[in-house]
mmCIF file of C-alpha atoms in Angstrom:
data_model
loop_
_atom_site.group_PDB
_atom_site.id
_atom_site.type_symbol
_atom_site.label_atom_id
_atom_site.label_comp_id
_atom_site.label_asym_id
_atom_site.label_seq_id
_atom_site.Cartn_x
_atom_site.Cartn_y
_atom_site.Cartn_z
ATOM 1 C CA MET Q 1 98.654 56.122 111.826
ATOM 2 C CA ALA Q 2 98.682 57.612 108.341
ATOM 3 C CA THR Q 3 101.904 59.364 107.281
ATOM 4 C CA THR Q 4 99.924 62.340 105.953
ATOM 5 C CA VAL Q 5 96.522 63.815 106.751
ATOM 6 C CA PRO Q 6 94.492 66.537 105.024
ATOM 7 C CA LEU Q 7 95.180 69.988 106.454
ATOM 8 C CA SER Q 8 91.429 70.365 106.924
ATOM 9 C CA ALA Q 9 91.544 67.596 109.551
ATOM 10 C CA LEU Q 10 93.917 69.541 111.793
ATOM 11 C CA ALA Q 11 92.541 71.669 114.650
ATOM 12 C CA THR Q 12 93.606 73.262 117.913
ATOM 13 C CA SER Q 13 90.222 72.761 119.601
ATOM 14 C CA LEU Q 14 88.024 69.705 120.024
ATOM 15 C CA GLU Q 15 84.972 71.912 119.499
ATOM 16 C CA ASP Q 16 85.979 72.291 115.855
ATOM 17 C CA ILE Q 17 84.888 68.810 114.836
ATOM 18 C CA ASP Q 18 81.557 69.960 113.384
ATOM 19 C CA ALA Q 19 82.550 73.513 112.431
ATOM 20 C CA PRO Q 20 82.728 74.508 108.743
ATOM 21 C CA LEU Q 21 86.083 75.184 107.097
ATOM 22 C CA THR Q 22 87.442 78.711 106.773
ATOM 23 C CA ARG Q 23 89.491 80.190 103.920
ATOM 24 C CA LYS Q 24 92.799 81.954 104.448
ATOM 25 C CA PHE Q 25 94.387 83.999 101.607
ATOM 26 C CA LEU Q 26 98.131 83.522 101.239
ATOM 27 C CA PHE Q 27 99.118 86.398 98.934
ATOM 28 C CA PRO Q 28 98.851 90.194 99.430
ATOM 29 C CA GLN Q 29 95.945 91.746 97.563
ATOM 30 C CA ASP Q 30 97.067 95.326 96.856
ATOM 31 C CA ASP Q 31 100.875 95.421 96.946
ATOM 32 C CA VAL Q 32 101.607 96.372 93.329
ATOM 33 C CA GLU Q 33 105.397 96.309 93.729
ATOM 34 C CA ILE Q 34 105.287 92.771 95.089
ATOM 35 C CA HIS Q 35 102.923 91.719 92.298
ATOM 36 C CA ARG Q 36 105.303 92.908 89.545
ATOM 37 C CA LYS Q 37 108.325 91.306 91.208
ATOM 38 C CA ILE Q 38 106.609 87.967 91.752
ATOM 39 C CA GLU Q 39 105.147 87.886 88.233
ATOM 40 C CA TYR Q 40 108.657 88.111 86.833
ATOM 41 C CA LEU Q 41 110.233 85.583 89.214
ATOM 42 C CA TRP Q 42 107.430 83.049 88.955
ATOM 43 C CA GLY Q 43 107.216 83.130 85.161
ATOM 44 C CA LEU Q 44 103.951 85.026 84.707
ATOM 45 C CA GLU Q 45 103.000 87.743 82.258
ATOM 46 C CA ILE Q 46 103.019 91.235 83.706
ATOM 47 C CA TYR Q 47 99.708 92.274 85.336
ATOM 48 C CA SER Q 48 98.471 88.670 85.315
ATOM 49 C CA ILE Q 49 98.859 87.461 88.896
ATOM 50 C CA ASP Q 50 95.591 86.772 90.696
ATOM 51 C CA PRO Q 51 95.831 87.159 94.500
ATOM 52 C CA THR Q 52 92.477 85.388 94.840
ATOM 53 C CA HIS Q 53 93.519 82.367 92.761
ATOM 54 C CA GLU Q 54 92.089 79.131 94.113
ATOM 55 C CA ARG Q 55 95.622 77.819 94.657
ATOM 56 C CA SER Q 56 96.410 80.791 96.927
ATOM 57 C CA LEU Q 57 93.877 79.659 99.530
ATOM 58 C CA LEU Q 58 94.228 77.501 102.609
ATOM 59 C CA HIS Q 59 91.123 75.675 103.791
ATOM 60 C CA VAL Q 60 91.454 75.256 107.551
ATOM 61 C CA ARG Q 61 89.281 74.767 110.589
ATOM 62 C CA ASN Q 62 88.148 77.816 112.547
ATOM 63 C CA SER Q 63 90.445 77.158 115.506
ATOM 64 C CA MET Q 64 93.491 77.096 113.207
ATOM 65 C CA LEU Q 65 92.872 80.423 111.492
ATOM 66 C CA PRO Q 66 93.494 82.878 114.392
ATOM 67 C CA LEU Q 67 96.873 81.255 115.067
ATOM 68 C CA LEU Q 68 98.136 81.088 111.499
ATOM 69 C CA ASN Q 69 101.475 82.908 111.113
ATOM 70 C CA ARG Q 70 101.149 84.747 114.421
ATOM 71 C CA ALA Q 71 103.347 84.633 117.484
ATOM 72 C CA GLY Q 72 102.427 81.456 119.266
ATOM 73 C CA GLY Q 73 100.801 80.033 116.143
ATOM 74 C CA TRP Q 74 101.928 77.789 113.323
ATOM 75 C CA THR Q 75 102.893 77.881 109.680
ATOM 76 C CA LEU Q 76 103.354 75.547 106.712
ATOM 77 C CA ILE Q 77 106.491 74.834 104.713
ATOM 78 C CA PRO Q 78 106.993 72.607 101.648
ATOM 79 C CA THR Q 79 109.203 69.538 101.755
ATOM 80 C CA GLU Q 80 112.901 69.841 100.947
ATOM 81 C CA GLU Q 81 112.396 68.139 97.582
ATOM 82 C CA THR Q 82 109.639 70.574 96.569
ATOM 83 C CA LEU Q 83 111.530 73.609 97.821
ATOM 84 C CA THR Q 84 114.673 72.658 95.881
ATOM 85 C CA ALA Q 85 112.648 72.311 92.680
ATOM 86 C CA MET Q 86 111.009 75.694 93.328
ATOM 87 C CA GLU Q 87 114.398 77.373 93.720
ATOM 88 C CA ALA Q 88 115.617 75.776 90.478
ATOM 89 C CA LEU Q 89 112.585 77.089 88.549
ATOM 90 C CA GLN Q 90 112.988 80.609 89.892
ATOM 91 C CA ASP Q 91 116.715 80.573 89.099
ATOM 92 C CA HIS Q 92 115.849 79.605 85.513
ATOM 93 C CA ASN Q 93 113.392 82.505 85.228
ATOM 94 C CA ILE Q 94 115.998 84.970 86.495
ATOM 95 C CA THR Q 95 118.712 83.864 84.065
ATOM 96 C CA ALA Q 96 116.606 83.049 80.985
ATOM 97 C CA PRO Q 97 115.277 85.610 78.473
ATOM 98 C CA VAL Q 98 111.898 87.010 79.465
ATOM 99 C CA SER Q 99 110.110 85.090 76.706
ATOM 100 C CA GLN Q 100 111.634 81.775 77.840
ATOM 101 C CA ARG Q 101 110.546 81.908 81.469
ATOM 102 C CA LYS Q 102 108.380 79.061 82.788
ATOM 103 C CA SER Q 103 105.180 79.537 84.764
ATOM 104 C CA PHE Q 104 105.089 78.136 88.283
ATOM 105 C CA LEU Q 105 101.468 77.107 87.703
ATOM 106 C CA THR Q 106 102.354 74.825 84.790
ATOM 107 C CA GLU Q 107 105.638 73.512 86.194
ATOM 108 C CA PHE Q 108 104.023 72.741 89.567
ATOM 109 C CA SER Q 109 100.604 71.521 88.503
ATOM 110 C CA ALA Q 110 99.862 68.748 91.008
ATOM 111 C CA THR Q 111 96.431 68.991 92.579
ATOM 112 C CA GLU Q 112 97.856 68.533 96.093
ATOM 113 C CA TYR Q 113 101.216 68.981 97.783
ATOM 114 C CA GLU Q 114 102.716 67.673 100.982
ATOM 115 C CA TYR Q 115 103.616 70.173 103.698
ATOM 116 C CA ILE Q 116 105.279 70.219 107.097
ATOM 117 C CA VAL Q 117 103.388 71.857 109.953
ATOM 118 C CA VAL Q 118 105.786 74.058 111.924
ATOM 119 C CA PRO Q 119 104.519 75.051 115.396
ATOM 120 C CA LEU Q 120 105.773 78.496 116.382
ATOM 121 C CA SER Q 121 105.087 77.904 120.057
ATOM 122 C CA THR Q 122 105.297 74.998 122.479
ATOM 123 C CA GLU Q 123 101.998 75.915 124.102
ATOM 124 C CA ILE Q 124 99.726 74.643 121.334
ATOM 125 C CA ASP Q 125 98.027 71.268 121.218
ATOM 126 C CA PHE Q 126 96.999 69.979 117.809
ATOM 127 C CA PHE Q 127 94.177 67.546 117.150
ATOM 128 C CA ILE Q 128 93.317 65.423 114.162
ATOM 129 C CA LEU Q 129 89.535 65.419 113.876
ATOM 130 C CA ARG Q 130 87.721 63.027 111.597
ATOM 131 C CA PRO Q 131 84.033 62.121 111.670
ATOM 132 C CA GLY Q 132 83.462 58.770 113.364
ATOM 133 C CA GLU Q 133 87.036 58.548 114.686
ATOM 134 C CA ILE Q 134 88.556 59.248 118.080
ATOM 135 C CA PRO Q 135 90.455 62.585 118.038
ATOM 136 C CA GLN Q 136 94.241 62.326 118.129
ATOM 137 C CA ARG Q 137 96.209 64.800 120.229
ATOM 138 C CA PHE Q 138 99.750 66.095 119.586
ATOM 139 C CA SER Q 139 101.719 68.152 122.103
ATOM 140 C CA SER Q 140 105.230 69.580 122.277
ATOM 141 C CA PRO Q 141 107.767 68.561 120.992
ATOM 142 C CA TYR Q 142 105.424 67.369 118.190
ATOM 143 C CA THR Q 143 107.787 64.631 117.020
ATOM 144 C CA ASP Q 144 104.901 62.444 115.900
ATOM 145 C CA LEU Q 145 102.850 65.208 114.240
ATOM 146 C CA PRO Q 146 102.135 63.935 110.721
ATOM 147 C CA ARG Q 147 102.672 65.904 107.549
ATOM 148 C CA VAL Q 148 99.610 67.382 105.871
ATOM 149 C CA THR Q 149 98.338 67.675 102.320
ATOM 150 C CA SER Q 150 96.703 70.737 100.789
ATOM 151 C CA SER Q 151 95.597 71.998 97.384
ATOM 152 C CA ALA Q 152 97.333 75.326 98.083
ATOM 153 C CA HIS Q 153 100.283 75.943 95.771
ATOM 154 C CA PRO Q 154 103.758 75.641 97.354
ATOM 155 C CA PHE Q 155 104.864 79.024 95.962
ATOM 156 C CA PHE Q 156 101.937 80.776 97.643
ATOM 157 C CA VAL Q 157 102.395 78.763 100.839
ATOM 158 C CA THR Q 158 106.093 79.621 101.046
ATOM 159 C CA PHE Q 159 105.434 83.294 100.361
ATOM 160 C CA ASP Q 160 102.999 83.396 103.272
ATOM 161 C CA SER Q 161 105.321 81.573 105.679
ATOM 162 C CA GLN Q 162 108.582 83.360 104.825
ATOM 163 C CA LEU Q 163 108.288 86.122 107.433
ATOM 164 C CA SER Q 164 107.394 83.759 110.262
ATOM 165 C CA ILE Q 165 109.855 80.997 109.546
ATOM 166 C CA GLN Q 166 112.908 83.265 109.562
ATOM 167 C CA HIS Q 167 112.505 84.221 113.204
ATOM 168 C CA PHE Q 168 112.298 80.757 114.731
ATOM 169 C CA ASP Q 169 114.884 78.055 115.301
ATOM 170 C CA ILE Q 170 113.371 74.915 113.842
ATOM 171 C CA SER Q 171 114.813 71.474 113.258
ATOM 172 C CA ILE Q 172 115.075 71.649 109.482
ATOM 173 C CA SER Q 173 117.954 70.341 107.403
ATOM 174 C CA LYS Q 174 120.668 72.694 106.169
ATOM 175 C CA PRO Q 175 119.866 71.966 102.485
ATOM 176 C CA TRP Q 176 116.267 73.025 103.151
ATOM 177 C CA ARG Q 177 117.399 76.226 104.845
ATOM 178 C CA TRP Q 178 119.762 77.057 101.991
ATOM 179 C CA ALA Q 179 117.106 76.489 99.314
ATOM 180 C CA PHE Q 180 114.624 78.527 101.350
ATOM 181 C CA LEU Q 181 117.082 81.409 101.625
ATOM 182 C CA LEU Q 182 117.943 81.405 97.908
ATOM 183 C CA LEU Q 183 114.262 81.306 96.972
ATOM 184 C CA THR Q 184 112.854 83.990 99.248
ATOM 185 C CA ALA Q 185 115.793 86.429 99.088
ATOM 186 C CA HIS Q 186 114.397 87.749 95.786
ATOM 187 C CA TRP Q 187 110.840 88.307 97.049
ATOM 188 C CA TYR Q 188 111.176 91.945 97.954
ATOM 189 C CA PRO Q 189 110.137 95.011 95.907
ATOM 190 C CA SER Q 190 112.866 96.595 93.839
ATOM 191 C CA ALA Q 191 113.299 98.413 90.564
ATOM 192 C CA ASN Q 192 115.699 95.780 89.221
ATOM 193 C CA LEU Q 193 113.301 94.251 86.728
ATOM 194 C CA PRO Q 194 114.265 93.790 83.060
ATOM 195 C CA GLU Q 195 112.892 96.462 80.752
ATOM 196 C CA ASP Q 196 111.813 93.711 78.349
ATOM 197 C CA PHE Q 197 109.482 92.430 81.048
ATOM 198 C CA LEU Q 198 108.112 95.873 81.897
ATOM 199 C CA ARG Q 199 107.430 96.600 78.232
ATOM 200 C CA SER Q 200 105.837 93.232 77.490
ATOM 201 C CA CYS Q 201 102.347 94.423 78.434
ATOM 202 C CA TYR Q 202 101.806 96.663 75.389
ATOM 203 C CA PRO Q 203 102.514 96.489 71.625
ATOM 204 C CA ALA Q 204 105.925 97.517 70.382
ATOM 205 C CA THR Q 205 104.338 100.297 68.290
ATOM 206 C CA LEU Q 206 103.426 102.102 71.506
ATOM 207 C CA TYR Q 207 106.960 102.224 72.774
ATOM 208 C CA THR Q 208 110.017 102.540 70.553
ATOM 209 C CA LEU Q 209 113.268 104.332 71.106
ATOM 210 C CA SER Q 210 114.370 107.151 68.860
ATOM 211 C CA GLU Q 211 117.608 106.983 66.934
ATOM 212 C CA SER Q 212 119.347 108.840 69.750
ATOM 213 C CA ASP Q 213 118.064 106.229 72.237
ATOM 214 C CA SER Q 214 116.869 109.061 74.461
ATOM 215 C CA GLU Q 215 113.206 109.745 73.814
ATOM 216 C CA PRO Q 216 110.262 107.415 73.090
ATOM 217 C CA GLU Q 217 108.475 107.832 69.803
ATOM 218 C CA ALA Q 218 104.692 107.797 69.448
ATOM 219 C CA GLY Q 219 104.015 104.953 67.038
ATOM 220 C CA GLY Q 220 100.979 104.973 64.798
ATOM 221 C CA LEU Q 221 100.290 108.724 65.198
ATOM 222 C CA GLU Q 222 100.369 111.063 62.228
ATOM 223 C CA SER Q 223 101.128 114.778 62.191
ATOM 224 C CA LYS Q 224 99.163 117.396 60.378
ATOM 225 C CA SER Q 225 100.257 117.891 56.817
ATOM 226 C CA GLY Q 226 103.227 120.249 56.625
ATOM 227 C CA SER Q 227 103.526 120.484 60.403
ATOM 228 C CA ASP Q 228 105.825 119.028 63.019
ATOM 229 C CA GLU Q 229 103.001 119.005 65.552
ATOM 230 C CA THR Q 230 102.410 115.606 67.178
ATOM 231 C CA VAL Q 231 98.890 114.367 67.749
ATOM 232 C CA VAL Q 232 98.427 113.582 71.452
ATOM 233 C CA THR Q 233 95.455 111.821 73.000
ATOM 234 C CA PRO Q 234 93.535 114.255 75.241
ATOM 235 C CA MET Q 235 93.941 113.757 78.965
ATOM 236 C CA ASP Q 236 92.137 114.919 82.033
ATOM 237 C CA GLU Q 237 94.763 116.976 83.820
ATOM 238 C CA ASP Q 238 92.628 117.169 86.948
ATOM 239 C CA VAL Q 239 93.163 113.471 87.615
ATOM 240 C CA PRO Q 240 96.474 113.122 89.492
ATOM 241 C CA GLY Q 241 98.950 110.444 88.539
ATOM 242 C CA HIS Q 242 98.069 110.134 84.839
ATOM 243 C CA PHE Q 243 100.748 111.529 82.594
ATOM 244 C CA PRO Q 244 102.111 110.575 79.161
ATOM 245 C CA PRO Q 245 104.450 107.590 79.452
ATOM 246 C CA ASP Q 246 108.211 107.665 79.152
ATOM 247 C CA LYS Q 247 110.978 105.120 79.412
ATOM 248 C CA GLU Q 248 111.074 105.123 83.182
ATOM 249 C CA GLU Q 249 107.356 104.470 83.791
ATOM 250 C CA PHE Q 250 104.941 101.594 83.373
ATOM 251 C CA VAL Q 251 103.403 102.664 80.093
ATOM 252 C CA SER Q 252 100.622 100.117 80.321
ATOM 253 C CA ASP Q 253 99.096 101.892 83.338
ATOM 254 C CA TRP Q 254 98.664 105.073 81.356
ATOM 255 C CA VAL Q 255 97.565 103.326 78.156
ATOM 256 C CA ARG Q 256 94.904 101.269 79.931
ATOM 257 C CA TRP Q 257 93.611 104.258 81.852
ATOM 258 C CA ASP Q 258 93.534 106.450 78.751
ATOM 259 C CA ALA Q 259 91.726 103.768 76.734
ATOM 260 C CA SER Q 260 89.052 103.283 79.381
ATOM 261 C CA HIS Q 261 88.619 106.979 80.143
ATOM 262 C CA SER Q 262 85.665 108.657 78.474
ATOM 263 C CA HIS Q 263 86.986 111.912 77.078
ATOM 264 C CA GLU Q 264 84.469 114.730 77.269
ATOM 265 C CA CYS Q 265 83.466 116.005 73.847
ATOM 266 C CA VAL Q 266 82.693 119.727 73.536
ATOM 267 C CA VAL Q 267 79.698 120.351 71.245
ATOM 268 C CA PRO Q 268 79.065 123.954 70.109
ATOM 269 C CA THR Q 269 75.654 125.333 71.004
ATOM 270 C CA ALA Q 270 73.172 126.358 68.327
ATOM 271 C CA PRO Q 271 73.214 130.051 67.273
ATOM 272 C CA THR Q 272 70.719 132.255 69.095
ATOM 273 C CA VAL Q 273 69.419 135.771 68.520
ATOM 274 C CA SER Q 274 71.180 138.067 70.935
ATOM 275 C CA ARG Q 275 69.678 141.110 72.580
ATOM 276 C CA ASP Q 276 70.185 144.560 71.164
ATOM 277 C CA GLN Q 277 73.868 145.392 71.498
ATOM 278 C CA GLY Q 278 72.969 148.959 72.406
ATOM 279 C CA LYS Q 279 70.990 147.733 75.380
ATOM 280 C CA LYS Q 280 73.944 145.611 76.453
ATOM 281 C CA LEU Q 281 76.133 148.688 76.439
ATOM 282 C CA LEU Q 282 73.471 150.664 78.282
ATOM 283 C CA HIS Q 283 73.224 148.099 81.030
ATOM 284 C CA THR Q 284 76.994 148.004 81.247
ATOM 285 C CA LEU Q 285 77.181 151.749 81.654
ATOM 286 C CA LEU Q 286 74.425 151.851 84.246
ATOM 287 C CA ALA Q 287 76.006 149.062 86.234
ATOM 288 C CA GLY Q 288 79.488 150.550 85.993
ATOM 289 C CA PRO Q 289 81.347 152.523 88.657
ATOM 290 C CA ARG Q 290 80.572 156.165 89.433
ATOM 291 C CA TRP Q 291 83.197 158.836 89.906
ATOM 292 C CA ASN Q 292 82.956 160.899 93.055
ATOM 293 C CA VAL Q 293 83.558 164.112 91.057
ATOM 294 C CA GLU Q 294 81.975 164.730 87.650
ATOM 295 C CA SER Q 295 82.002 167.923 85.629
ATOM 296 C CA THR Q 296 78.722 169.516 84.576
ATOM 297 C CA ARG Q 297 79.689 169.034 80.931
ATOM 298 C CA GLY Q 298 80.408 165.365 81.487
ATOM 299 C CA GLN Q 299 77.092 164.796 83.227
ATOM 300 C CA GLU Q 300 75.194 166.440 80.379
ATOM 301 C CA ARG Q 301 77.072 164.369 77.793
ATOM 302 C CA PHE Q 302 76.325 161.185 79.674
ATOM 303 C CA LYS Q 303 72.594 161.964 79.921
ATOM 304 C CA LYS Q 304 72.470 162.720 76.175
ATOM 305 C CA LEU Q 305 74.174 159.440 75.302
ATOM 306 C CA LEU Q 306 71.745 157.465 77.433
ATOM 307 C CA ALA Q 307 68.778 159.195 75.837
ATOM 308 C CA GLU Q 308 70.020 158.370 72.325
ATOM 309 C CA MET Q 309 70.583 154.725 73.187
ATOM 310 C CA GLN Q 310 67.166 154.334 74.815
ATOM 311 C CA SER Q 311 65.394 155.854 71.820
ATOM 312 C CA SER Q 312 67.264 153.884 69.117
ATOM 313 C CA PRO Q 313 65.322 151.022 67.418
ATOM 314 C CA PRO Q 314 66.228 147.499 68.584
ATOM 315 C CA ALA Q 315 68.507 145.502 66.311
ATOM 316 C CA THR Q 316 68.919 141.707 66.236
ATOM 317 C CA GLU Q 317 72.096 139.881 65.584
ATOM 318 C CA VAL Q 318 72.984 136.219 65.241
ATOM 319 C CA SER Q 319 75.994 135.074 67.253
#
């Protein structure tokens, strides 16, 4: 029997022999905190990780997918040799200057990697299904279950398996367990990321410290002549969460949003001929409130004023 088989040949049901393969994503799609942390640890530029990268996919048979990383299911782990090399790369990225980090995609660029299938239950039977061959069956304790090969990247595979593998007692060597612990212990969101990394997504002219090292300066913006007033890009205050950047925030989020946001331009309307101002006043008076008690003299004065306004010639005015 071959020492390794493609992961796509493994199944938990004999009915899967003619079924098409299914894709399983290994990395969270929308967890921004995890994305920033992993980009730094794995040697990527900020905002560059792609959760749908082709190396973050497992291609498995339909019967394998419902059981993946669930209680009673299974998971994949890299070999001890691969895991030790992964931990060494991440340790380099943590200790080296931001600009000297190494990308996990370039340092681990093999088209396929070897993995160990770890059953998370003793109630599963695995089958190796290949066209034209008799299916092979593997039951607990799975001592003869071969290793598998997959194009999925070992960093993505380990990230997906970390939560499952910690809760099960498996027969793995102590060096593997130690390397696994050192590698995955850093894969949790935190604010402990170097400022050089957080600032690397935008030009230095957009973020510089003042001489007092307390307030950011707006680079490339000029004030009006003879004025201390700073020119600030208009913002839509009705949109929550978009505020001018400062040292404690991800400036790139605001810069990218502001650059892509279409600022509404107010255009003055053309001048028009207004109605007679006297008529405006007349309508205002007629529509105004009435006192409950009015003197006879006041009533006469009011009637006289209305008569004068109604008889005056109309006048036009440009506003």
